[in-house]
PDB file of C-alpha atoms in Angstrom:
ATOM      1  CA  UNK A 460     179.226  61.642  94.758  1.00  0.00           C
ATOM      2  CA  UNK A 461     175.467  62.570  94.468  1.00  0.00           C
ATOM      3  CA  UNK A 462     173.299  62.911  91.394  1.00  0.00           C
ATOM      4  CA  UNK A 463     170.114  65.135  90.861  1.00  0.00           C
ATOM      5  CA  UNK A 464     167.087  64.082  89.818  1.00  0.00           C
ATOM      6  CA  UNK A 465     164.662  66.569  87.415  1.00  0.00           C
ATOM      7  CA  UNK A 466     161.099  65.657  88.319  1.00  0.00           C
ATOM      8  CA  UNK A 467     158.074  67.864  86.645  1.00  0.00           C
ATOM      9  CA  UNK A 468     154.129  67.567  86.800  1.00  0.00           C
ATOM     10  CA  UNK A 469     152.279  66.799  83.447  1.00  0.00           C
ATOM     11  CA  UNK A 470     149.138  68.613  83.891  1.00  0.00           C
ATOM     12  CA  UNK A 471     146.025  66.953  81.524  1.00  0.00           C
ATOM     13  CA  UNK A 472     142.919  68.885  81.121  1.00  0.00           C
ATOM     14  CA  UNK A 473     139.498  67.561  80.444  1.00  0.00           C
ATOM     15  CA  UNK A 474     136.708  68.935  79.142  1.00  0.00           C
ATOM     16  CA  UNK A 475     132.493  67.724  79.112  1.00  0.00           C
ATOM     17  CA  UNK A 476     131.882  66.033  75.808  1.00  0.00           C
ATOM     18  CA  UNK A 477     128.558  65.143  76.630  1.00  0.00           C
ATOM     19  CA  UNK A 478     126.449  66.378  79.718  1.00  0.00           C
ATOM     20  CA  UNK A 479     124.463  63.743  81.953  1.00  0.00           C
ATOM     21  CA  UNK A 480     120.675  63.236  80.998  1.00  0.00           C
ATOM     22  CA  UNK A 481     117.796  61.138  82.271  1.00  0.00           C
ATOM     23  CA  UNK A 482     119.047  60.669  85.386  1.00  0.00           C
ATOM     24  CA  UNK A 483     122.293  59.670  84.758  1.00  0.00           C
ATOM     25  CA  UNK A 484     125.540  60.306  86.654  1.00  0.00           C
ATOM     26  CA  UNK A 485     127.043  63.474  86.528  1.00  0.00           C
ATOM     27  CA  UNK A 486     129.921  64.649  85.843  1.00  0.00           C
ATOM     28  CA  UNK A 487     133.207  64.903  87.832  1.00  0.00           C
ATOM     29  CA  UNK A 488     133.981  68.458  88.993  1.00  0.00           C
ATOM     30  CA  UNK A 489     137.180  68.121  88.692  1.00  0.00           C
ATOM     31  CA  UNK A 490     138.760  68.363  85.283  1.00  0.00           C
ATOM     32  CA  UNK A 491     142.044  68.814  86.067  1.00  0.00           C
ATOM     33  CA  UNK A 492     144.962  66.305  86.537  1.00  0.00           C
ATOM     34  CA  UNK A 493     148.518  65.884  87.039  1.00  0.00           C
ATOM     35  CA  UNK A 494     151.194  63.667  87.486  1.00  0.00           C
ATOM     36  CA  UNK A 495     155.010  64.166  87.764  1.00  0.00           C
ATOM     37  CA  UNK A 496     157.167  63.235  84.906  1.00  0.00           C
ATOM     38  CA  UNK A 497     161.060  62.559  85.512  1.00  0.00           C
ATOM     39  CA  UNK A 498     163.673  63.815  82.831  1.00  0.00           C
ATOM     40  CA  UNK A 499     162.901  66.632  79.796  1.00  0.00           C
ATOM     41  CA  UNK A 500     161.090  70.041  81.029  1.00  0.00           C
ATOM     42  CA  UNK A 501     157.899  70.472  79.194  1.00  0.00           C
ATOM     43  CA  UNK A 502     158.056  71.243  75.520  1.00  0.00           C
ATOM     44  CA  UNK A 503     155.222  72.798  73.726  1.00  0.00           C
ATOM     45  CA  UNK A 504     154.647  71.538  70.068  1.00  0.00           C
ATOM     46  CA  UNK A 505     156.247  73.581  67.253  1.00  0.00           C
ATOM     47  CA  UNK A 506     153.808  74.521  64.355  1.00  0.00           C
ATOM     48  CA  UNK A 507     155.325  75.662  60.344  1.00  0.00           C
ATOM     49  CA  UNK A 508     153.847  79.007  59.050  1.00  0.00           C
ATOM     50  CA  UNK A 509     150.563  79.530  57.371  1.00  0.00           C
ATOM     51  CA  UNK A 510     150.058  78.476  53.900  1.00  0.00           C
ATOM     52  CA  UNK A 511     149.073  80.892  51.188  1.00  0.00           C
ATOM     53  CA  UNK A 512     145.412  81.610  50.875  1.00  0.00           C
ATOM     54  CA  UNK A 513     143.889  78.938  48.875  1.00  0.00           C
ATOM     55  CA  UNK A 514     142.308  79.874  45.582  1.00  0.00           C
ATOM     56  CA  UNK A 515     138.670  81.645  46.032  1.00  0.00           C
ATOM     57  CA  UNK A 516     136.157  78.645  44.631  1.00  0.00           C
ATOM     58  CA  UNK A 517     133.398  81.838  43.832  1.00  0.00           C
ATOM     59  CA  UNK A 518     131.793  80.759  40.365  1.00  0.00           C
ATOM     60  CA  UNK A 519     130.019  83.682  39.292  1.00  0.00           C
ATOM     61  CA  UNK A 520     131.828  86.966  38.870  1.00  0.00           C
ATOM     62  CA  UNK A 521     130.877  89.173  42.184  1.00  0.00           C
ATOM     63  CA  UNK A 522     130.144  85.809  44.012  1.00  0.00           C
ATOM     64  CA  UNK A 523     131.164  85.518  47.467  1.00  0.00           C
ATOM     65  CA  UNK A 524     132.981  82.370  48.444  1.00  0.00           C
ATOM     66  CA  UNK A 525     135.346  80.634  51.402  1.00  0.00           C
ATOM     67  CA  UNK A 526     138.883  80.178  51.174  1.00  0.00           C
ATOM     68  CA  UNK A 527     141.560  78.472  53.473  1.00  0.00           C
ATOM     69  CA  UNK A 528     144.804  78.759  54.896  1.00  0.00           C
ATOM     70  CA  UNK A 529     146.353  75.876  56.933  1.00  0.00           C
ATOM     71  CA  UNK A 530     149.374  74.817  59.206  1.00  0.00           C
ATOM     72  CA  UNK A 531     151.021  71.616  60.344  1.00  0.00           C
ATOM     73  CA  UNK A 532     152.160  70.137  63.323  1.00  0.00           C
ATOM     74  CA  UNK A 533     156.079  69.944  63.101  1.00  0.00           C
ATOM     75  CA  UNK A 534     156.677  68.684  66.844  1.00  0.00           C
ATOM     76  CA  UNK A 535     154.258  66.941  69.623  1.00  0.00           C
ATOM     77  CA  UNK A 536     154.178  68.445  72.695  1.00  0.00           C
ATOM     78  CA  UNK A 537     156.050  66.548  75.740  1.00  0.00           C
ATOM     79  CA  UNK A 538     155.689  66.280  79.357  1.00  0.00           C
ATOM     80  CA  UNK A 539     152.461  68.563  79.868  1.00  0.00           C
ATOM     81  CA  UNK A 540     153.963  71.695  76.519  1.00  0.00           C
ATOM     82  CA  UNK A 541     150.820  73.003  74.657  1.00  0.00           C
ATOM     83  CA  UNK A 542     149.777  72.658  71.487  1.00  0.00           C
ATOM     84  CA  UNK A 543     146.987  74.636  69.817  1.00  0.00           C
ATOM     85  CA  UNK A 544     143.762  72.804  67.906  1.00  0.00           C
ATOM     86  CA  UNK A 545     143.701  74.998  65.783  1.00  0.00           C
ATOM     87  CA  UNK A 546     145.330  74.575  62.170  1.00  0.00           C
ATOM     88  CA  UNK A 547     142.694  75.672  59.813  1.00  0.00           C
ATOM     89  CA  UNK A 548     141.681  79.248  59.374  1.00  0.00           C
ATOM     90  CA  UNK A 549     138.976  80.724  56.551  1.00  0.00           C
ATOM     91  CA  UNK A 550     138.010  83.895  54.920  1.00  0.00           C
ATOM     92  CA  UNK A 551     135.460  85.570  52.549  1.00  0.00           C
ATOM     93  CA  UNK A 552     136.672  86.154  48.778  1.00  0.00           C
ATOM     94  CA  UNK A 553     134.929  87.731  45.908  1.00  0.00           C
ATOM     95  CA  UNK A 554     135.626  86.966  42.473  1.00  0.00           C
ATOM     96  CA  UNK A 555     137.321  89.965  41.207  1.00  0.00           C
ATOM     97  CA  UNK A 556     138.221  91.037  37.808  1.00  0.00           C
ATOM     98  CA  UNK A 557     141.507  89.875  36.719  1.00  0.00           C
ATOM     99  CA  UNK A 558     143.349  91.467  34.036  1.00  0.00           C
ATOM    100  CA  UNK A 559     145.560  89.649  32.075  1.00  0.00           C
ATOM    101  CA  UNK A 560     149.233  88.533  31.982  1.00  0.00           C
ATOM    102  CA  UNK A 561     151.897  88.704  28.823  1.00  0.00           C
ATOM    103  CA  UNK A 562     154.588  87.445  27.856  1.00  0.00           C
ATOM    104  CA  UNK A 563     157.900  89.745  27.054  1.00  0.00           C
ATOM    105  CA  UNK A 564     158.080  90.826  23.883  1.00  0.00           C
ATOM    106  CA  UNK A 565     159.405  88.791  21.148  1.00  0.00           C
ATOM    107  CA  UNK A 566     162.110  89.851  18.818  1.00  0.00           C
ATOM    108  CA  UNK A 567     161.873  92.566  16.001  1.00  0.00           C
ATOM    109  CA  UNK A 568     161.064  89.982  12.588  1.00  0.00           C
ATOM    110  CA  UNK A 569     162.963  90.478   9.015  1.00  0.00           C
ATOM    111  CA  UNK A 570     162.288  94.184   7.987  1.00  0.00           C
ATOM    112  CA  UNK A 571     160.262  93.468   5.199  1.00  0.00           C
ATOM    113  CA  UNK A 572     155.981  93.460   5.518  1.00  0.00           C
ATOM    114  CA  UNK A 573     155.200  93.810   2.147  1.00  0.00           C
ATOM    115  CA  UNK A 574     157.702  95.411   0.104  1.00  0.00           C
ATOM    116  CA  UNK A 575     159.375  93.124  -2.146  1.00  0.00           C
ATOM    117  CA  UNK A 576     162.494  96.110  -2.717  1.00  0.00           C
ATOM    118  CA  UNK A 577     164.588  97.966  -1.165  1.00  0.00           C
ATOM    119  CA  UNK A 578     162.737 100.963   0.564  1.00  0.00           C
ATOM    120  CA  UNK A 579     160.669 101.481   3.536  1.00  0.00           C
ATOM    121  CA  UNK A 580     159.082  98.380   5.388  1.00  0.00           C
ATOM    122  CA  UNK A 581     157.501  97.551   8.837  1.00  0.00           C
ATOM    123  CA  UNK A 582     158.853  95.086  11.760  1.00  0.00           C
ATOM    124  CA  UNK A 583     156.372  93.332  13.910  1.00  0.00           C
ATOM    125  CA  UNK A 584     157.093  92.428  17.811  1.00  0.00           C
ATOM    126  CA  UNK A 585     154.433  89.719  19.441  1.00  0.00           C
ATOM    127  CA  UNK A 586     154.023  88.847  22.643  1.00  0.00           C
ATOM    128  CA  UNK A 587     151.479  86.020  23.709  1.00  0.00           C
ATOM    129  CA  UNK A 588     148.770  85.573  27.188  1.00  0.00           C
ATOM    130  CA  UNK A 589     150.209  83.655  30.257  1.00  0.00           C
ATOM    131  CA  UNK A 590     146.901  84.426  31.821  1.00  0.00           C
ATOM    132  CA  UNK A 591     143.883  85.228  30.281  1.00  0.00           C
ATOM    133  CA  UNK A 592     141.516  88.404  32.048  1.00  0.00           C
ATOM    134  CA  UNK A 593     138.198  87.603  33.360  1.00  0.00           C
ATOM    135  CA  UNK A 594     135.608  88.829  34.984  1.00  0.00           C
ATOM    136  CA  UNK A 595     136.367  92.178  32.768  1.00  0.00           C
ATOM    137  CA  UNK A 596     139.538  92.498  33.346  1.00  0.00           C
ATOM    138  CA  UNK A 597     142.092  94.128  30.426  1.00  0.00           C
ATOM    139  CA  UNK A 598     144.694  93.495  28.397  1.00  0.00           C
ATOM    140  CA  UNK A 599     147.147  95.637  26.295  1.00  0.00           C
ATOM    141  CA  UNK A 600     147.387  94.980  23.039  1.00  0.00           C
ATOM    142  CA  UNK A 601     149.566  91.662  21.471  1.00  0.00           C
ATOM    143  CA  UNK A 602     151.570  92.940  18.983  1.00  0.00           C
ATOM    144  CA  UNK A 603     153.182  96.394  18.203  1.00  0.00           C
ATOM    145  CA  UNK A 604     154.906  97.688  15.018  1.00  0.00           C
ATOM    146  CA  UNK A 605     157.521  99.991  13.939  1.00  0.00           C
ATOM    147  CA  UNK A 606     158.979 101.598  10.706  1.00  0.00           C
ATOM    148  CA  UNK A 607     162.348 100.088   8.900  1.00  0.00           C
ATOM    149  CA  UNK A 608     164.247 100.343   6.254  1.00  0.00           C
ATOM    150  CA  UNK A 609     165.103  97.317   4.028  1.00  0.00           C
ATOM    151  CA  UNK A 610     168.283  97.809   2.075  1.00  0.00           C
ATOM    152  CA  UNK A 611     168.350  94.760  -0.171  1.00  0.00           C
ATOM    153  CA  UNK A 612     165.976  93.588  -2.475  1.00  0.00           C
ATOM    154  CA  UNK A 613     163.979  90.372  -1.465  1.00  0.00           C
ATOM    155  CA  UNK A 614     163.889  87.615  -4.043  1.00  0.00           C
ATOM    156  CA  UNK A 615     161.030  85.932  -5.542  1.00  0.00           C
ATOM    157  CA  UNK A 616     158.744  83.693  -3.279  1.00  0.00           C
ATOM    158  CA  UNK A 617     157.543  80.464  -4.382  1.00  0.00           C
ATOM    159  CA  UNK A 618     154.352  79.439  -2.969  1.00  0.00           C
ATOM    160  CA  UNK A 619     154.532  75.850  -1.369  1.00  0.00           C
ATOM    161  CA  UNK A 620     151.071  73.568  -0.329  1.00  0.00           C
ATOM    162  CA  UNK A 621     150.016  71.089   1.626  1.00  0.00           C
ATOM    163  CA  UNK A 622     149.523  67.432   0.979  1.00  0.00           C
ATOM    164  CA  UNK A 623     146.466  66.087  -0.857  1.00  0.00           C
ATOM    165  CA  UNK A 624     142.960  65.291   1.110  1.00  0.00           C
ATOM    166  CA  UNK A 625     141.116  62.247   0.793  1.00  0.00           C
ATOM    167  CA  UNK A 626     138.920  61.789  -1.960  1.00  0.00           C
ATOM    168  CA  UNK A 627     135.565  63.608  -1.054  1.00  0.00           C
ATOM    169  CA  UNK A 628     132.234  61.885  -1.732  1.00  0.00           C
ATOM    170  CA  UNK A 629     130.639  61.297  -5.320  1.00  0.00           C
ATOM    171  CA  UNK A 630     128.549  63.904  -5.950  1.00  0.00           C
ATOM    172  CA  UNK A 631     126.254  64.368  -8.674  1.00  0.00           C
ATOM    173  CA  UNK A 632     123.453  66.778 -10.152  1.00  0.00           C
ATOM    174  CA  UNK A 633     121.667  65.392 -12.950  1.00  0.00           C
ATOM    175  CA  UNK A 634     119.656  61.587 -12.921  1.00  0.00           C
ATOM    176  CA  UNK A 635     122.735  59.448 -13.658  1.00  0.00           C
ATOM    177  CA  UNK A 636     124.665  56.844 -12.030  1.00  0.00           C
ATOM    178  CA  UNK A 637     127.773  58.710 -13.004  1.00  0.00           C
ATOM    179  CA  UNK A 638     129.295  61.702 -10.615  1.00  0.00           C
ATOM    180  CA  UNK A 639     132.114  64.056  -9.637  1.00  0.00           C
ATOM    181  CA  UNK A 640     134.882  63.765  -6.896  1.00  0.00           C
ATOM    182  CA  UNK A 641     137.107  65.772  -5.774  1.00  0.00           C
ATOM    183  CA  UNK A 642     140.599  66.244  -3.472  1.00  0.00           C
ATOM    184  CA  UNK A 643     141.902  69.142  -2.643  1.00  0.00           C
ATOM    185  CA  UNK A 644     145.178  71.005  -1.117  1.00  0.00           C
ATOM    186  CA  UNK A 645     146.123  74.592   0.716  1.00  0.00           C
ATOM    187  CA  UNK A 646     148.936  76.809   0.448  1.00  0.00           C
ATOM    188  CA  UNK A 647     150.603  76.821   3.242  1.00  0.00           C
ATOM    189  CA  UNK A 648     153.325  79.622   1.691  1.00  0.00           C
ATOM    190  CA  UNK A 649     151.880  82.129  -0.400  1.00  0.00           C
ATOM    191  CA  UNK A 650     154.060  83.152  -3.215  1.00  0.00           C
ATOM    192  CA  UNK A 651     155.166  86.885  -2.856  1.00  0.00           C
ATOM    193  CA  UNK A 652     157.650  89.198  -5.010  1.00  0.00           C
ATOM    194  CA  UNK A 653     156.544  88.049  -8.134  1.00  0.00           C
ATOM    195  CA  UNK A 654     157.056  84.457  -7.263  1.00  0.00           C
ATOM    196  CA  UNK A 655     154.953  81.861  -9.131  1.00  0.00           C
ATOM    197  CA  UNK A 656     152.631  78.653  -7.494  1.00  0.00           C
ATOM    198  CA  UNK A 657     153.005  75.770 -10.008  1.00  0.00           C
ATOM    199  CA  UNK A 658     151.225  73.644  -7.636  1.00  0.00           C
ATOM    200  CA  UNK A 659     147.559  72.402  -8.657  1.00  0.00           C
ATOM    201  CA  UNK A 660     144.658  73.133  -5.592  1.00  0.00           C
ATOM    202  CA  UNK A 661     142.224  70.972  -6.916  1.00  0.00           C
ATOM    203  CA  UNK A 662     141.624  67.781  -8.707  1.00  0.00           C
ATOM    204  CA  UNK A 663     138.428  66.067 -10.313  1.00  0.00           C
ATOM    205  CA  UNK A 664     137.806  61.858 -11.251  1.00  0.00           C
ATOM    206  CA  UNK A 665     134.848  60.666 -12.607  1.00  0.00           C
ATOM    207  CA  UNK A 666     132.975  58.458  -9.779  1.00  0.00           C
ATOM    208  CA  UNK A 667     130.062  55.404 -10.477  1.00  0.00           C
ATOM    209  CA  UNK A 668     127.500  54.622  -7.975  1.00  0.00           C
ATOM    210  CA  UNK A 669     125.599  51.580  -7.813  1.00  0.00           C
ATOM    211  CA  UNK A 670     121.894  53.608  -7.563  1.00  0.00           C
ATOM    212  CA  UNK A 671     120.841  56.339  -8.967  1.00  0.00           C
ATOM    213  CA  UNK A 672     120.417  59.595  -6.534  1.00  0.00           C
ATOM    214  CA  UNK A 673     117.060  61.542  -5.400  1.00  0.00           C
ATOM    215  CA  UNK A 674     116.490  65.055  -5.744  1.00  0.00           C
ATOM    216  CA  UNK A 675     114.493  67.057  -3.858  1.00  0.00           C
ATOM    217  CA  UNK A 676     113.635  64.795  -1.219  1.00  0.00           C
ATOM    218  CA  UNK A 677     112.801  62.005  -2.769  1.00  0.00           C
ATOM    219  CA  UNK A 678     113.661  58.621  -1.657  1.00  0.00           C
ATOM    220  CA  UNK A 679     115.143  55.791  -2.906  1.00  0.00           C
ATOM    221  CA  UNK A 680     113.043  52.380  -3.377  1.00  0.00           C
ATOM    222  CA  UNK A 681     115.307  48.916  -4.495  1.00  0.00           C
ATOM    223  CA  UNK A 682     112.124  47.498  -6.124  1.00  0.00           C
ATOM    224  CA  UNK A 683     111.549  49.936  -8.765  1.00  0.00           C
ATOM    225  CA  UNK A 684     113.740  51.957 -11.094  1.00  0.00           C
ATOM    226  CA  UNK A 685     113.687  54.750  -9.635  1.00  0.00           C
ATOM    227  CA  UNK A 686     112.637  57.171  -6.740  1.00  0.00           C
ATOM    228  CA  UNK A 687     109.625  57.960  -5.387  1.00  0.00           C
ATOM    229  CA  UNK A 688     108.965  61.828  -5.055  1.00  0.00           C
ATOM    230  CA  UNK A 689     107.403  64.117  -2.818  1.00  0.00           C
ATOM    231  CA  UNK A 690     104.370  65.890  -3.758  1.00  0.00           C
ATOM    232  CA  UNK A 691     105.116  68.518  -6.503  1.00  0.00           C
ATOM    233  CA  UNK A 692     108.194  66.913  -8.268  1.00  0.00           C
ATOM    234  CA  UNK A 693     108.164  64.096 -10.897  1.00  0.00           C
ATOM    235  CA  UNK A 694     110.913  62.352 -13.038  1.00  0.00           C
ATOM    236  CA  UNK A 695     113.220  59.043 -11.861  1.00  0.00           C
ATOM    237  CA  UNK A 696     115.304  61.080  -9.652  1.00  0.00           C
ATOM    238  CA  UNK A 697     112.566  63.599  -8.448  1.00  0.00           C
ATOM    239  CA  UNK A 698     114.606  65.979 -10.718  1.00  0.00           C
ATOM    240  CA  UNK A 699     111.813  67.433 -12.082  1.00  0.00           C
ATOM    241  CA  UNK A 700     108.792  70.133 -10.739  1.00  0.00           C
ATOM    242  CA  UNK A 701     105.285  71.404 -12.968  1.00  0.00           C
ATOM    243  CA  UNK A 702     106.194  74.568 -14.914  1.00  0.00           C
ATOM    244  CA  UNK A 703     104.185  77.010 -16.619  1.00  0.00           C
ATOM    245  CA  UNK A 704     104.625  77.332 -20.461  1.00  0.00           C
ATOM    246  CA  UNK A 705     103.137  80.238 -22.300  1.00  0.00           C
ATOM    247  CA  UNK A 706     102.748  79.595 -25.936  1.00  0.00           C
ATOM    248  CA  UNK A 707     101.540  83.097 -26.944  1.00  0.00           C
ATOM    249  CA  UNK A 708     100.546  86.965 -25.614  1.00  0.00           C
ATOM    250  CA  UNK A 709      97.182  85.508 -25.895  1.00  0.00           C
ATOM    251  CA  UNK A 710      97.397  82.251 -23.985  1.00  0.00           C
ATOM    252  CA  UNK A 711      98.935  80.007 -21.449  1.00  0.00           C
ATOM    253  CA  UNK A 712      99.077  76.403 -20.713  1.00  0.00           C
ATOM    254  CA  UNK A 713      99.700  74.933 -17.369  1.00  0.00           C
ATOM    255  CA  UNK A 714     101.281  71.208 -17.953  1.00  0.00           C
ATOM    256  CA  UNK A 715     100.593  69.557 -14.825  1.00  0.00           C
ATOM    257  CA  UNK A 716     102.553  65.914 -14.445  1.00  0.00           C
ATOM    258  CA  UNK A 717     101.412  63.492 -11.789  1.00  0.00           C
ATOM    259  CA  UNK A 718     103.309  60.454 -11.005  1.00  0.00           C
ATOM    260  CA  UNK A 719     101.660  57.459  -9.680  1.00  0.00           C
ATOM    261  CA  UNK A 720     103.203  54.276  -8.749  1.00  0.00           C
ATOM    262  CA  UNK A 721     100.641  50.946  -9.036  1.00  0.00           C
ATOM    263  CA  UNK A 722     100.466  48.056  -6.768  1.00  0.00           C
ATOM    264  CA  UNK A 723     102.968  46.047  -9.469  1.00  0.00           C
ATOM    265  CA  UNK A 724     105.495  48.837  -9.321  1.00  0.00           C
ATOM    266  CA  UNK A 725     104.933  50.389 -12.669  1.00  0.00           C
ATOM    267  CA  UNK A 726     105.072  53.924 -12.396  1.00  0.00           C
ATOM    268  CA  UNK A 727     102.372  55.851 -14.453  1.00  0.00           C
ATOM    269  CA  UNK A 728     102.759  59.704 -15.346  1.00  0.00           C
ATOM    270  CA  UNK A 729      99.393  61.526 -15.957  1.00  0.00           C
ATOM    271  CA  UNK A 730      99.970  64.573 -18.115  1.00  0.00           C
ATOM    272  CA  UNK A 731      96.950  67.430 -17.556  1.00  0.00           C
ATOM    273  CA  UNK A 732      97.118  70.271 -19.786  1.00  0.00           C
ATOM    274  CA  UNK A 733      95.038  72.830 -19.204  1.00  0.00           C
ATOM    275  CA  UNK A 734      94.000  76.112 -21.394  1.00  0.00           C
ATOM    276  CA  UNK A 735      93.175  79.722 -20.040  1.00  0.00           C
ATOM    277  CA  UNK A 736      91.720  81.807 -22.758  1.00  0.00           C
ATOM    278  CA  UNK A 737      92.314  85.361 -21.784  1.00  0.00           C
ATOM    279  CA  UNK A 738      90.308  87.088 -24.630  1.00  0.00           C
ATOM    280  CA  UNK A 739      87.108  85.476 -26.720  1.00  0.00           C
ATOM    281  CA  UNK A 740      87.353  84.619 -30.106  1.00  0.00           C
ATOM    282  CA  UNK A 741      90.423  83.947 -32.270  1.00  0.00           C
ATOM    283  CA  UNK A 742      90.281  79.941 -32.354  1.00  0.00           C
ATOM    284  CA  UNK A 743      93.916  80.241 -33.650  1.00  0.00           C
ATOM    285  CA  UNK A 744      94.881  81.048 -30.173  1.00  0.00           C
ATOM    286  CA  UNK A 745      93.019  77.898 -28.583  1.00  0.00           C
ATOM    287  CA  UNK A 746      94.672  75.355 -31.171  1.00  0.00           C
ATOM    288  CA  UNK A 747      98.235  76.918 -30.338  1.00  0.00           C
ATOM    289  CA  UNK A 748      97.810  76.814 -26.780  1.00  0.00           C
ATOM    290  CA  UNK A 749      97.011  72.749 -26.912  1.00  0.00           C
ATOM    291  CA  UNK A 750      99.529  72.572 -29.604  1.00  0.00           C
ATOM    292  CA  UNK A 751      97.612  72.140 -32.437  1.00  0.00           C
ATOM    293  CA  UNK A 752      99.467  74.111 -34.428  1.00  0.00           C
TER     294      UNK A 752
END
C-alpha cells in the first residue's frame, strides 16, 4: 500500500516600486521566486463579464466625455494561477442626439368630438413620451385621429365646477374704508349638447379695512388722516392729479392744487388758478375764465 503525493511550485513575481537614490541600496536582481505547494494544481482566478458601458457624463451637446465598463473578481487565484489587474476599462463618448421614445397607442375614445347627433364624428388615439429627445433629436407626433360614425344621439351635458377659492384680498378703488372681495370657481366639465351650467363662477361681499388705501403711490402715515402723495397728485388717498379745465373757445384755466402738510400735521391745499388770454379784449372772457360769471 503506497500513496502519492502532488507537490507544485508557486511562482511569485516582484516588481521595482521605487528605484534606489542617494546612495542607497539597490535593488535585488532577482525578482522571481518560488516555492512548492502540496495538494490543488494551480488555479487561475475566474473573472464575470464586462458590464454595460456606463452612461456618457458629456454636458454639452457635441461634448466629448469618458465612460466605463468594469468586471469583478469571482474566484482568487491558488497555488501560483493568474489573475489579471485589470478590471476597469474606458472610452470616448459624444453626446449625440437622441430622439424620443412613445408609448403604444392608447385606445380609440367614444366616437363623438363634437357632434351632439347621430352623424359623422372623429375618434382620437394618444400615446404619451417614455423618453424625451435631446440634443435635436425627433419625435412623431402624440396623437392621431380618424373618421366615425356615431349612431345614437348623445344626451345633454351638464357642466360641473370646482370647489370655491379662498376669499381674495379687499380691494378697493375710490377713498373709502369700504371694498370688494371676491371667490371664485372653474368648470371642470363644460356643458355640451345643449346642456345647461346652473353653477355660479363668481361671488362678491362687501369687505372693511381699518385704514384708508393710497393711490398712486402714495403712502400711508398713522398720524394724520390721510396719505401723503407723491409729487403731482393731491386728495386723502392721493386719488386725485391737476387737470386742465377750459371754460370757453376763448380761454382756459389751469387749476393747479398743492398739498402741504405742516409741522402739526394739518394738511393745507393751495389752490393756483391761472388765466391764459388767447385773444385781447372781450373782458367777458377774463371774468368767465376766473369764474366770475
Amino acid at each position: 500500500m503506497w500513496t502519492r503525493r502532488i507537490t507544485d511550485s508557486i511562482k511569485i513575481n516582484n516588481s521595482i516600486i521605487t528605484y534606489a537614490s542617494c546612495g542607497g541600496n539597490t535593488c535585488p536582481s532577482n525578482l522571481r521566486e518560488s516555492r512548492l505547494c502540496y495538494g490543488s494544481r494551480a488555479e487561475n482566478c475566474q473573472l464575470s463579464s464586462w458590464s454595460e458601458w456606463s452612461v456618457c457624463p458629456a454636458i454639452r451637446c457635441g461634448s466629448s466625455a469618458m465612460q466605463t465598463s468594469t468586471r469583478q473578481r469571482i474566484t482568487t487565484e491558488k497555488c501560483g494561477g493568474w489573475c489579471t489587474t485589470t478590471f476597469r476599462k474606458r472610452r470616448w463618448c459624444f453626446r449625440r442626439p437622441v430622439n424620443c421614445k412613445l408609448s403604444s397607442w392608447s385606445e380609440w375614445n367614444t366616437c363623438n368630438g363634437t357632434v351632439c347627433t347621430a352623424g359623422h364624428g372623429t375618434q382620437v388615439s394618444f400615446r404619451h413620451k417614455i423618453i424625451t429627445e435631446t440634443c435635436g433629436g425627433t419625435c412623431p407626433s402624440t396623437f392621431k385621429t380618424r373618421s366615425c360614425f356615431n349612431f345614437i344621439n348623445r344626451t345633454a351635458v351638464e357642466c360641473q365646477v370646482s370647489p370655491w377659492s379662498e376669499w381674495g384680498d379687499c380691494k378697493r378703488t375710490s377713498c373709502q374704508l369700504e371694498g370688494i372681495q371676491t371667490k371664485t370657481r372653474n368648470k371642470t366639465v363644460k356643458e355640451e349638447c345643449q346642456g345647461t351650467c346652473k353653477y355660479a363662477l363668481l361671488q362678491t361681499k362687501l369687505c372693511t379695512q381699518s385704514q384708508l388705501p393710497c393711490f398712486n403711490g402714495g403712502k400711508y402715515k398713522p398720524n394724520i388722516t390721510g396719505c401723503v402723495c407723491v409729487q403731482g397728485y393731491y386728495g386723502v388717498c392721493c386719488e386725485k392729479s391737476p387737470y386742465f379745465q377750459v371754460s370757453s373757445p376763448w380761454n382756459k384755466r389751469r387749476v393747479i392744487r398743492i398739498a402741504a402738510t405742516s409741522s402739526g400735521g394739518i394738511v393745507f391745499v393751495i389752490v393756483v388758478s391761472v388765466c391764459y388770454k388767447r385773444f385781447e379784449g372781450l373782458r367777458s372772457s377774463l371774468r368767465s375764465c376766473l369764474g366770475l360769471g
